[in-house]
Each structure stands twice: as C-alpha cells, then as structure tokens.
Amino acid sequence: MINAIQRVRIEQRCFKTSMLCGHAPRRLLVPPVQASSQPHDVGRRQSLALMATAFLLSPQLRQAGASTLAPIIIRPELAPDQSKYDPEDERLRAAANLLQSGLNAGDVVQEEAVWSRIIQQYSGLDAPWVPDVVGRAYGNRGNARSRQGRMQEALEDYNNAIRICPWSVDPVLNRGVVLESLQRFEEAIADYRAVLAVQPNDPSAWNNLGNATAGLGRWDEAEKYFARAVSIAPEFSFAAANRALAQYQLGQRQEAIREMRTLLRRYPDFPDMRAALAAALWSEGLEGQAESNWQRVDDPRYRDRTWLRDFRRWPPALADALEALLDVRSLPKVAG
C-alpha cells in the first residue's frame, strides 16, 4: 500500500511522505496567541500529490531501536486550555513566531533547525504553555527527520512528544507511520487503534490501519479498513486506491479494475493506479490496453521488482501480474 513515509501527518500544510497511499505528515499547529485553531479535514491533512520521496530501509535500519513500545492511551481530557495562556507573555509570542517560522521553512534542514532551537530554548522554562510548545516542536522535528529517512531519531522525537503531550493524536499517528516503515506492523497497528479510540471517524487513521494490516498479509481485514476510510471521506483518493489493490488480491478483479479506471478518470497522472491498471489488464489477457497504460507510467521504480514488493508493498497477485507484463509472458486468467 502507499508506503509509510507518505503518511506522517501535518496539521497546517501537507507533506506527502511516501508511496503508501495517503499518508501525509500532520504537523502540530502554532498555539493560538491571536488566531483560533482550525478543525482538521482530509483536504488539509492529505496532500493531493500522488507520489513523493520514498526511503527504502535497509534491514539494519529496520532493526534500529526495535524494542517493543508500550501501548498508548491518548488522553484528550488532559489538553491544556489555551485560552488561559497569557497573550502578553513575550516568551510565548517569541515561541509562537518560531513555530510559525518552522512551518514556513524553505527546506527540511532549516525546518529541523528551528524545531531543535525551540526544544533547546524553551524546555527548561516554567510556564503553562511550555509543554504545548515543546511537545509540538518534538513532533514536528520527528516529521522532519522521518522525511530525511532518519527513522530512529524520528521515533525518539515522537516518543518525547507523546510523553510531553499525552493528549495529542498526531505524534501517535505519525509514530505509527515510522513504525510501519520499519516493518514493525503490530506496533503501528496499536498506534493507529489508539488514534481511532479517540477519533473514530479519522479517515487517515483507518487508511493507515489498512496499510499496516496489509503488511501482515491480512488483506481481507485491510480492505474493510480502506473501505471505512472511503466511507468517511469519499474524496480520499489514496484510500480508494488502496481498497482497489486489496480487492485485486482478494480475487475481486473486475471491481478492482473498475475502481482503478474511476480514479484515473479523476487523476490521469496517478502512476500507482496507472501501473496497477496495466498489470491488471495484462492478467486479463488485454495486452493492447495494458501496454497502452504501461507506456503512460513515467516512474521508473515500477520496473524495480524488489522495490515493488518489499517497499511499495503491492499485493502479491498484482506484483505477479506486473512482472508478467515486464517479462512479456501470459498469466493464467483467474475468475473474478
């Protein structure tokens, strides 16, 4: 499914983290000194960019920091009352300005430096807003580090954000994304379920739960989670794409092909669905249509069989079909 690095979620603007459909990092917003916070929606959480930078993790990196994490219980009742923050506190104003500069940073290196500065400058202060600000900085630095492929450092930052801000959903969701990229699927599932325990209608968490469950080969269960994400947010194209891939693996070939075609009518440059449709049509014996679609796939990674199976984590049946297309060999047609 669309990979882990694509799914770390931001609250203000979206960065598309990876190939696993629909994971955008969710950033922690600046505390409202003058402006009120805004509600979340899929449009802000999920970037509509269809592909993004992906990191293929070595076995050594996947094992980094592999000690099992304790289950999380998110405590929204502990969230601070931001209306009680003193808007005249110059330290808070300076911290809010720094947070905003981090969100507006020109590149990920500058961004990480801002978050580190906030952590170093404000962690030792005694003020009611300090956990809020410092916890946000840790979570955002985790996002920046995960985007650079520094997964163990990102995990440490998310753990600190969760410890300091036990009420916050986003570092738990984002930690799940990193755990999934490390193939620690059960722990990722636990984090996504913790998010859903307090936000049961979060489409991103349902989609992520489907991705991690698919990583364990439980495709029937994963398809249901993707369908739940789509039912909550029908415009969530990545979840719809993931559901189509799961349907294909489950033998629901025609339903999957219909969904792929539907998505490509809306997003004709969606390379994952274009490659998937080419593979599915080849397996149906429709070589001409398959070749026509394959010629429109301009992402060379889909020719990399290791990448396709081990990182992109396409379902085995669809990966087999694409390999048959690449090898120009037929596959036995399967009913469905």
PDB file of C-alpha atoms in Angstrom, residues 60-276:
ATOM      1  CA  GLN A  60      19.853  -2.864   9.757  1.00  0.00           C
ATOM      2  CA  LEU A  61      17.769   0.324   9.894  1.00  0.00           C
ATOM      3  CA  ARG A  62      14.577  -1.663  10.218  1.00  0.00           C
ATOM      4  CA  GLN A  63      16.014  -3.278  13.329  1.00  0.00           C
ATOM      5  CA  ALA A  64      17.154   0.035  14.821  1.00  0.00           C
ATOM      6  CA  GLY A  65      15.553   0.687  18.168  1.00  0.00           C
ATOM      7  CA  ALA A  66      13.414  -2.418  17.803  1.00  0.00           C
ATOM      8  CA  SER A  67      12.495  -2.676  21.487  1.00  0.00           C
ATOM      9  CA  THR A  68       8.741  -3.073  21.829  1.00  0.00           C
ATOM     10  CA  LEU A  69       6.869   0.105  22.667  1.00  0.00           C
ATOM     11  CA  ALA A  70       4.272   0.197  25.415  1.00  0.00           C
ATOM     12  CA  PRO A  71       0.666   0.628  24.237  1.00  0.00           C
ATOM     13  CA  ILE A  72      -0.544   4.206  24.155  1.00  0.00           C
ATOM     14  CA  ILE A  73      -3.744   5.636  25.603  1.00  0.00           C
ATOM     15  CA  ILE A  74      -4.346   9.145  24.294  1.00  0.00           C
ATOM     16  CA  ARG A  75      -5.773  11.438  26.991  1.00  0.00           C
ATOM     17  CA  PRO A  76      -7.611  14.336  25.304  1.00  0.00           C
ATOM     18  CA  GLU A  77      -9.024  15.428  28.671  1.00  0.00           C
ATOM     19  CA  LEU A  78      -5.508  16.490  29.662  1.00  0.00           C
ATOM     20  CA  ALA A  79      -5.211  19.021  26.830  1.00  0.00           C
ATOM     21  CA  PRO A  80      -4.344  22.484  28.160  1.00  0.00           C
ATOM     22  CA  ASP A  81      -6.855  25.306  27.963  1.00  0.00           C
ATOM     23  CA  GLN A  82      -5.071  27.578  25.518  1.00  0.00           C
ATOM     24  CA  SER A  83      -7.483  30.412  26.272  1.00  0.00           C
ATOM     25  CA  LYS A  84      -5.700  30.720  29.609  1.00  0.00           C
ATOM     26  CA  TYR A  85      -2.341  31.400  28.015  1.00  0.00           C
ATOM     27  CA  ASP A  86      -1.247  34.972  28.617  1.00  0.00           C
ATOM     28  CA  PRO A  87      -1.210  36.686  25.188  1.00  0.00           C
ATOM     29  CA  GLU A  88       1.017  39.400  26.645  1.00  0.00           C
ATOM     30  CA  ASP A  89       3.736  36.900  27.575  1.00  0.00           C
ATOM     31  CA  GLU A  90       6.631  37.928  25.344  1.00  0.00           C
ATOM     32  CA  ARG A  91       8.204  34.481  25.652  1.00  0.00           C
ATOM     33  CA  LEU A  92       5.058  32.872  24.298  1.00  0.00           C
ATOM     34  CA  ARG A  93       4.909  35.357  21.442  1.00  0.00           C
ATOM     35  CA  ALA A  94       8.531  34.630  20.573  1.00  0.00           C
ATOM     36  CA  ALA A  95       7.895  30.871  20.725  1.00  0.00           C
ATOM     37  CA  ALA A  96       4.807  31.190  18.511  1.00  0.00           C
ATOM     38  CA  ASN A  97       6.824  33.170  15.982  1.00  0.00           C
ATOM     39  CA  LEU A  98       9.490  30.483  15.969  1.00  0.00           C
ATOM     40  CA  LEU A  99       6.877  27.765  15.465  1.00  0.00           C
ATOM     41  CA  GLN A 100       5.480  29.662  12.525  1.00  0.00           C
ATOM     42  CA  SER A 101       8.941  30.106  11.035  1.00  0.00           C
ATOM     43  CA  GLY A 102       9.411  26.354  11.261  1.00  0.00           C
ATOM     44  CA  LEU A 103       6.181  25.762   9.377  1.00  0.00           C
ATOM     45  CA  ASN A 104       7.324  28.257   6.732  1.00  0.00           C
ATOM     46  CA  ALA A 105      10.910  26.975   6.445  1.00  0.00           C
ATOM     47  CA  GLY A 106      12.282  26.732   2.929  1.00  0.00           C
ATOM     48  CA  ASP A 107      13.687  23.229   3.290  1.00  0.00           C
ATOM     49  CA  VAL A 108      13.694  20.350   5.728  1.00  0.00           C
ATOM     50  CA  VAL A 109      17.161  21.141   7.110  1.00  0.00           C
ATOM     51  CA  GLN A 110      16.141  24.688   8.049  1.00  0.00           C
ATOM     52  CA  GLU A 111      12.895  23.350   9.456  1.00  0.00           C
ATOM     53  CA  GLU A 112      14.628  20.812  11.684  1.00  0.00           C
ATOM     54  CA  ALA A 113      16.979  23.508  12.962  1.00  0.00           C
ATOM     55  CA  VAL A 114      14.022  25.652  14.065  1.00  0.00           C
ATOM     56  CA  TRP A 115      12.405  22.782  15.961  1.00  0.00           C
ATOM     57  CA  SER A 116      15.716  21.992  17.663  1.00  0.00           C
ATOM     58  CA  ARG A 117      16.116  25.624  18.646  1.00  0.00           C
ATOM     59  CA  ILE A 118      12.654  25.669  20.238  1.00  0.00           C
ATOM     60  CA  ILE A 119      13.367  22.478  22.177  1.00  0.00           C
ATOM     61  CA  GLN A 120      16.686  23.793  23.471  1.00  0.00           C
ATOM     62  CA  GLN A 121      15.418  27.292  24.240  1.00  0.00           C
ATOM     63  CA  TYR A 122      12.110  26.550  25.965  1.00  0.00           C
ATOM     64  CA  SER A 123      12.322  23.088  27.555  1.00  0.00           C
ATOM     65  CA  GLY A 124      13.590  24.436  30.868  1.00  0.00           C
ATOM     66  CA  LEU A 125      11.073  27.256  31.284  1.00  0.00           C
ATOM     67  CA  ASP A 126       8.342  27.205  33.922  1.00  0.00           C
ATOM     68  CA  ALA A 127       5.182  28.381  32.175  1.00  0.00           C
ATOM     69  CA  PRO A 128       1.823  26.691  31.499  1.00  0.00           C
ATOM     70  CA  TRP A 129       2.297  26.797  27.728  1.00  0.00           C
ATOM     71  CA  VAL A 130       5.761  25.206  27.673  1.00  0.00           C
ATOM     72  CA  PRO A 131       4.649  21.523  27.313  1.00  0.00           C
ATOM     73  CA  ASP A 132       2.342  22.536  24.461  1.00  0.00           C
ATOM     74  CA  VAL A 133       5.070  24.386  22.574  1.00  0.00           C
ATOM     75  CA  VAL A 134       7.919  21.963  23.249  1.00  0.00           C
ATOM     76  CA  GLY A 135       5.750  18.917  22.532  1.00  0.00           C
ATOM     77  CA  ARG A 136       4.755  20.436  19.197  1.00  0.00           C
ATOM     78  CA  ALA A 137       8.395  21.078  18.369  1.00  0.00           C
ATOM     79  CA  TYR A 138       9.347  17.471  19.135  1.00  0.00           C
ATOM     80  CA  GLY A 139       6.511  16.154  16.951  1.00  0.00           C
ATOM     81  CA  ASN A 140       7.383  18.456  14.067  1.00  0.00           C
ATOM     82  CA  ARG A 141      11.077  17.598  14.325  1.00  0.00           C
ATOM     83  CA  GLY A 142      10.099  13.938  14.154  1.00  0.00           C
ATOM     84  CA  ASN A 143       8.262  14.709  10.923  1.00  0.00           C
ATOM     85  CA  ALA A 144      11.325  16.484   9.516  1.00  0.00           C
ATOM     86  CA  ARG A 145      13.631  13.642  10.462  1.00  0.00           C
ATOM     87  CA  SER A 146      11.326  10.962   9.086  1.00  0.00           C
ATOM     88  CA  ARG A 147      11.264  12.810   5.769  1.00  0.00           C
ATOM     89  CA  GLN A 148      15.065  12.511   5.714  1.00  0.00           C
ATOM     90  CA  GLY A 149      14.928   8.779   6.424  1.00  0.00           C
ATOM     91  CA  ARG A 150      16.302   9.167   9.973  1.00  0.00           C
ATOM     92  CA  MET A 151      13.746   6.834  11.470  1.00  0.00           C
ATOM     93  CA  GLN A 152      15.261   6.068  14.858  1.00  0.00           C
ATOM     94  CA  GLU A 153      15.741   9.770  15.590  1.00  0.00           C
ATOM     95  CA  ALA A 154      12.177  10.414  14.453  1.00  0.00           C
ATOM     96  CA  LEU A 155      10.905   7.701  16.794  1.00  0.00           C
ATOM     97  CA  GLU A 156      12.713   9.289  19.712  1.00  0.00           C
ATOM     98  CA  ASP A 157      11.166  12.668  18.918  1.00  0.00           C
ATOM     99  CA  TYR A 158       7.661  11.208  18.656  1.00  0.00           C
ATOM    100  CA  ASN A 159       8.156   9.389  21.963  1.00  0.00           C
ATOM    101  CA  ASN A 160       9.104  12.684  23.588  1.00  0.00           C
ATOM    102  CA  ALA A 161       6.124  14.462  22.030  1.00  0.00           C
ATOM    103  CA  ILE A 162       3.793  11.724  23.318  1.00  0.00           C
ATOM    104  CA  ARG A 163       5.326  11.909  26.791  1.00  0.00           C
ATOM    105  CA  ILE A 164       5.050  15.704  26.985  1.00  0.00           C
ATOM    106  CA  CYS A 165       1.644  15.974  25.271  1.00  0.00           C
ATOM    107  CA  PRO A 166      -0.313  12.821  26.191  1.00  0.00           C
ATOM    108  CA  TRP A 167      -3.462  14.460  24.823  1.00  0.00           C
ATOM    109  CA  SER A 168      -2.130  14.818  21.261  1.00  0.00           C
ATOM    110  CA  VAL A 169      -3.236  12.495  18.463  1.00  0.00           C
ATOM    111  CA  ASP A 170      -0.770  13.496  15.768  1.00  0.00           C
ATOM    112  CA  PRO A 171       2.545  12.227  17.197  1.00  0.00           C
ATOM    113  CA  VAL A 172       0.891   8.856  17.847  1.00  0.00           C
ATOM    114  CA  LEU A 173      -0.356   8.642  14.263  1.00  0.00           C
ATOM    115  CA  ASN A 174       2.994   9.804  12.919  1.00  0.00           C
ATOM    116  CA  ARG A 175       4.904   7.344  15.079  1.00  0.00           C
ATOM    117  CA  GLY A 176       2.750   4.595  13.613  1.00  0.00           C
ATOM    118  CA  VAL A 177       3.864   5.644  10.153  1.00  0.00           C
ATOM    119  CA  VAL A 178       7.535   5.346  11.103  1.00  0.00           C
ATOM    120  CA  LEU A 179       6.970   2.009  12.838  1.00  0.00           C
ATOM    121  CA  GLU A 180       5.291   0.771   9.695  1.00  0.00           C
ATOM    122  CA  SER A 181       8.245   1.904   7.563  1.00  0.00           C
ATOM    123  CA  LEU A 182      10.423  -0.195   9.889  1.00  0.00           C
ATOM    124  CA  GLN A 183       8.040  -3.126   9.307  1.00  0.00           C
ATOM    125  CA  ARG A 184       7.007  -3.110  12.954  1.00  0.00           C
ATOM    126  CA  PHE A 185       3.435  -3.613  11.837  1.00  0.00           C
ATOM    127  CA  GLU A 186       1.848  -4.770  15.078  1.00  0.00           C
ATOM    128  CA  GLU A 187       3.162  -1.721  16.934  1.00  0.00           C
ATOM    129  CA  ALA A 188       1.989   0.554  14.118  1.00  0.00           C
ATOM    130  CA  ILE A 189      -1.455  -1.035  14.342  1.00  0.00           C
ATOM    131  CA  ALA A 190      -1.527  -0.376  18.081  1.00  0.00           C
ATOM    132  CA  ASP A 191      -0.784   3.308  17.479  1.00  0.00           C
ATOM    133  CA  TYR A 192      -3.453   3.638  14.794  1.00  0.00           C
ATOM    134  CA  ARG A 193      -6.003   1.958  17.046  1.00  0.00           C
ATOM    135  CA  ALA A 194      -5.086   4.368  19.839  1.00  0.00           C
ATOM    136  CA  VAL A 195      -5.861   7.251  17.469  1.00  0.00           C
ATOM    137  CA  LEU A 196      -9.183   5.691  16.456  1.00  0.00           C
ATOM    138  CA  ALA A 197     -10.137   5.171  20.099  1.00  0.00           C
ATOM    139  CA  VAL A 198     -10.393   8.958  20.480  1.00  0.00           C
ATOM    140  CA  GLN A 199     -11.102   9.928  16.846  1.00  0.00           C
ATOM    141  CA  PRO A 200     -13.174   7.082  15.417  1.00  0.00           C
ATOM    142  CA  ASN A 201     -14.013   8.979  12.238  1.00  0.00           C
ATOM    143  CA  ASP A 202     -10.441   9.817  11.280  1.00  0.00           C
ATOM    144  CA  PRO A 203     -10.074   8.602   7.660  1.00  0.00           C
ATOM    145  CA  SER A 204      -6.275   8.852   7.740  1.00  0.00           C
ATOM    146  CA  ALA A 205      -6.059   6.514  10.717  1.00  0.00           C
ATOM    147  CA  TRP A 206      -8.385   3.981   9.063  1.00  0.00           C
ATOM    148  CA  ASN A 207      -6.325   4.104   5.878  1.00  0.00           C
ATOM    149  CA  ASN A 208      -3.075   3.716   7.808  1.00  0.00           C
ATOM    150  CA  LEU A 209      -4.543   0.829   9.781  1.00  0.00           C
ATOM    151  CA  GLY A 210      -5.351  -0.846   6.468  1.00  0.00           C
ATOM    152  CA  ASN A 211      -1.798  -0.354   5.235  1.00  0.00           C
ATOM    153  CA  ALA A 212      -0.227  -1.854   8.348  1.00  0.00           C
ATOM    154  CA  THR A 213      -2.691  -4.748   8.365  1.00  0.00           C
ATOM    155  CA  ALA A 214      -1.903  -5.440   4.707  1.00  0.00           C
ATOM    156  CA  GLY A 215       1.768  -5.507   5.689  1.00  0.00           C
ATOM    157  CA  LEU A 216       0.906  -8.595   7.759  1.00  0.00           C
ATOM    158  CA  GLY A 217      -0.843 -10.177   4.771  1.00  0.00           C
ATOM    159  CA  ARG A 218      -4.340  -9.769   6.234  1.00  0.00           C
ATOM    160  CA  TRP A 219      -5.856  -8.421   3.022  1.00  0.00           C
ATOM    161  CA  ASP A 220      -9.495  -9.122   3.805  1.00  0.00           C
ATOM    162  CA  GLU A 221      -9.246  -7.145   7.030  1.00  0.00           C
ATOM    163  CA  ALA A 222      -7.258  -4.387   5.307  1.00  0.00           C
ATOM    164  CA  GLU A 223      -9.883  -3.979   2.583  1.00  0.00           C
ATOM    165  CA  LYS A 224     -12.515  -3.290   5.223  1.00  0.00           C
ATOM    166  CA  TYR A 225     -10.377  -0.575   6.803  1.00  0.00           C
ATOM    167  CA  PHE A 226      -9.765   1.112   3.452  1.00  0.00           C
ATOM    168  CA  ALA A 227     -13.499   0.972   2.737  1.00  0.00           C
ATOM    169  CA  ARG A 228     -14.172   2.608   6.097  1.00  0.00           C
ATOM    170  CA  ALA A 229     -11.791   5.452   5.238  1.00  0.00           C
ATOM    171  CA  VAL A 230     -13.545   5.981   1.901  1.00  0.00           C
ATOM    172  CA  SER A 231     -16.987   5.936   3.516  1.00  0.00           C
ATOM    173  CA  ILE A 232     -15.900   8.687   5.909  1.00  0.00           C
ATOM    174  CA  ALA A 233     -14.122  10.751   3.244  1.00  0.00           C
ATOM    175  CA  PRO A 234     -15.294   9.825  -0.282  1.00  0.00           C
ATOM    176  CA  GLU A 235     -12.788  12.271  -1.781  1.00  0.00           C
ATOM    177  CA  PHE A 236      -9.870  10.415  -0.156  1.00  0.00           C
ATOM    178  CA  SER A 237      -8.401   9.008  -3.372  1.00  0.00           C
ATOM    179  CA  PHE A 238      -5.479   7.236  -1.728  1.00  0.00           C
ATOM    180  CA  ALA A 239      -7.766   5.128   0.433  1.00  0.00           C
ATOM    181  CA  ALA A 240      -9.843   4.265  -2.636  1.00  0.00           C
ATOM    182  CA  ALA A 241      -6.664   3.235  -4.456  1.00  0.00           C
ATOM    183  CA  ASN A 242      -5.598   1.046  -1.549  1.00  0.00           C
ATOM    184  CA  ARG A 243      -9.005  -0.593  -1.473  1.00  0.00           C
ATOM    185  CA  ALA A 244      -8.710  -1.390  -5.187  1.00  0.00           C
ATOM    186  CA  LEU A 245      -5.346  -3.095  -4.626  1.00  0.00           C
ATOM    187  CA  ALA A 246      -6.767  -5.120  -1.751  1.00  0.00           C
ATOM    188  CA  GLN A 247      -9.770  -6.114  -3.856  1.00  0.00           C
ATOM    189  CA  TYR A 248      -7.438  -7.372  -6.551  1.00  0.00           C
ATOM    190  CA  GLN A 249      -5.550  -9.533  -4.070  1.00  0.00           C
ATOM    191  CA  LEU A 250      -8.852 -10.939  -2.768  1.00  0.00           C
ATOM    192  CA  GLY A 251      -9.867 -12.048  -6.266  1.00  0.00           C
ATOM    193  CA  GLN A 252     -12.353  -9.226  -6.847  1.00  0.00           C
ATOM    194  CA  ARG A 253     -10.599  -8.390 -10.091  1.00  0.00           C
ATOM    195  CA  GLN A 254     -13.352  -6.643 -12.011  1.00  0.00           C
ATOM    196  CA  GLU A 255     -14.322  -4.468  -9.038  1.00  0.00           C
ATOM    197  CA  ALA A 256     -10.674  -3.510  -8.649  1.00  0.00           C
ATOM    198  CA  ILE A 257     -10.277  -2.642 -12.324  1.00  0.00           C
ATOM    199  CA  ARG A 258     -13.420  -0.504 -12.245  1.00  0.00           C
ATOM    200  CA  GLU A 259     -12.083   1.443  -9.262  1.00  0.00           C
ATOM    201  CA  MET A 260      -8.702   1.914 -10.936  1.00  0.00           C
ATOM    202  CA  ARG A 261     -10.390   3.304 -14.051  1.00  0.00           C
ATOM    203  CA  THR A 262     -12.560   5.601 -11.956  1.00  0.00           C
ATOM    204  CA  LEU A 263      -9.556   7.016 -10.118  1.00  0.00           C
ATOM    205  CA  LEU A 264      -7.628   7.520 -13.351  1.00  0.00           C
ATOM    206  CA  ARG A 265     -10.501   9.476 -14.854  1.00  0.00           C
ATOM    207  CA  ARG A 266     -10.168  11.865 -11.920  1.00  0.00           C
ATOM    208  CA  TYR A 267      -6.373  11.730 -11.658  1.00  0.00           C
ATOM    209  CA  PRO A 268      -4.936  10.661 -15.032  1.00  0.00           C
ATOM    210  CA  ASP A 269      -1.349  11.127 -13.819  1.00  0.00           C
ATOM    211  CA  PHE A 270      -1.697   8.838 -10.804  1.00  0.00           C
ATOM    212  CA  PRO A 271       1.246   6.491 -11.546  1.00  0.00           C
ATOM    213  CA  ASP A 272       0.409   3.888  -8.928  1.00  0.00           C
ATOM    214  CA  MET A 273      -3.056   3.340 -10.338  1.00  0.00           C
ATOM    215  CA  ARG A 274      -1.806   3.572 -13.926  1.00  0.00           C
ATOM    216  CA  ALA A 275       0.745   0.822 -13.274  1.00  0.00           C
ATOM    217  CA  ALA A 276      -1.825  -1.230 -11.344  1.00  0.00           C
TER     218      ALA A 276
END
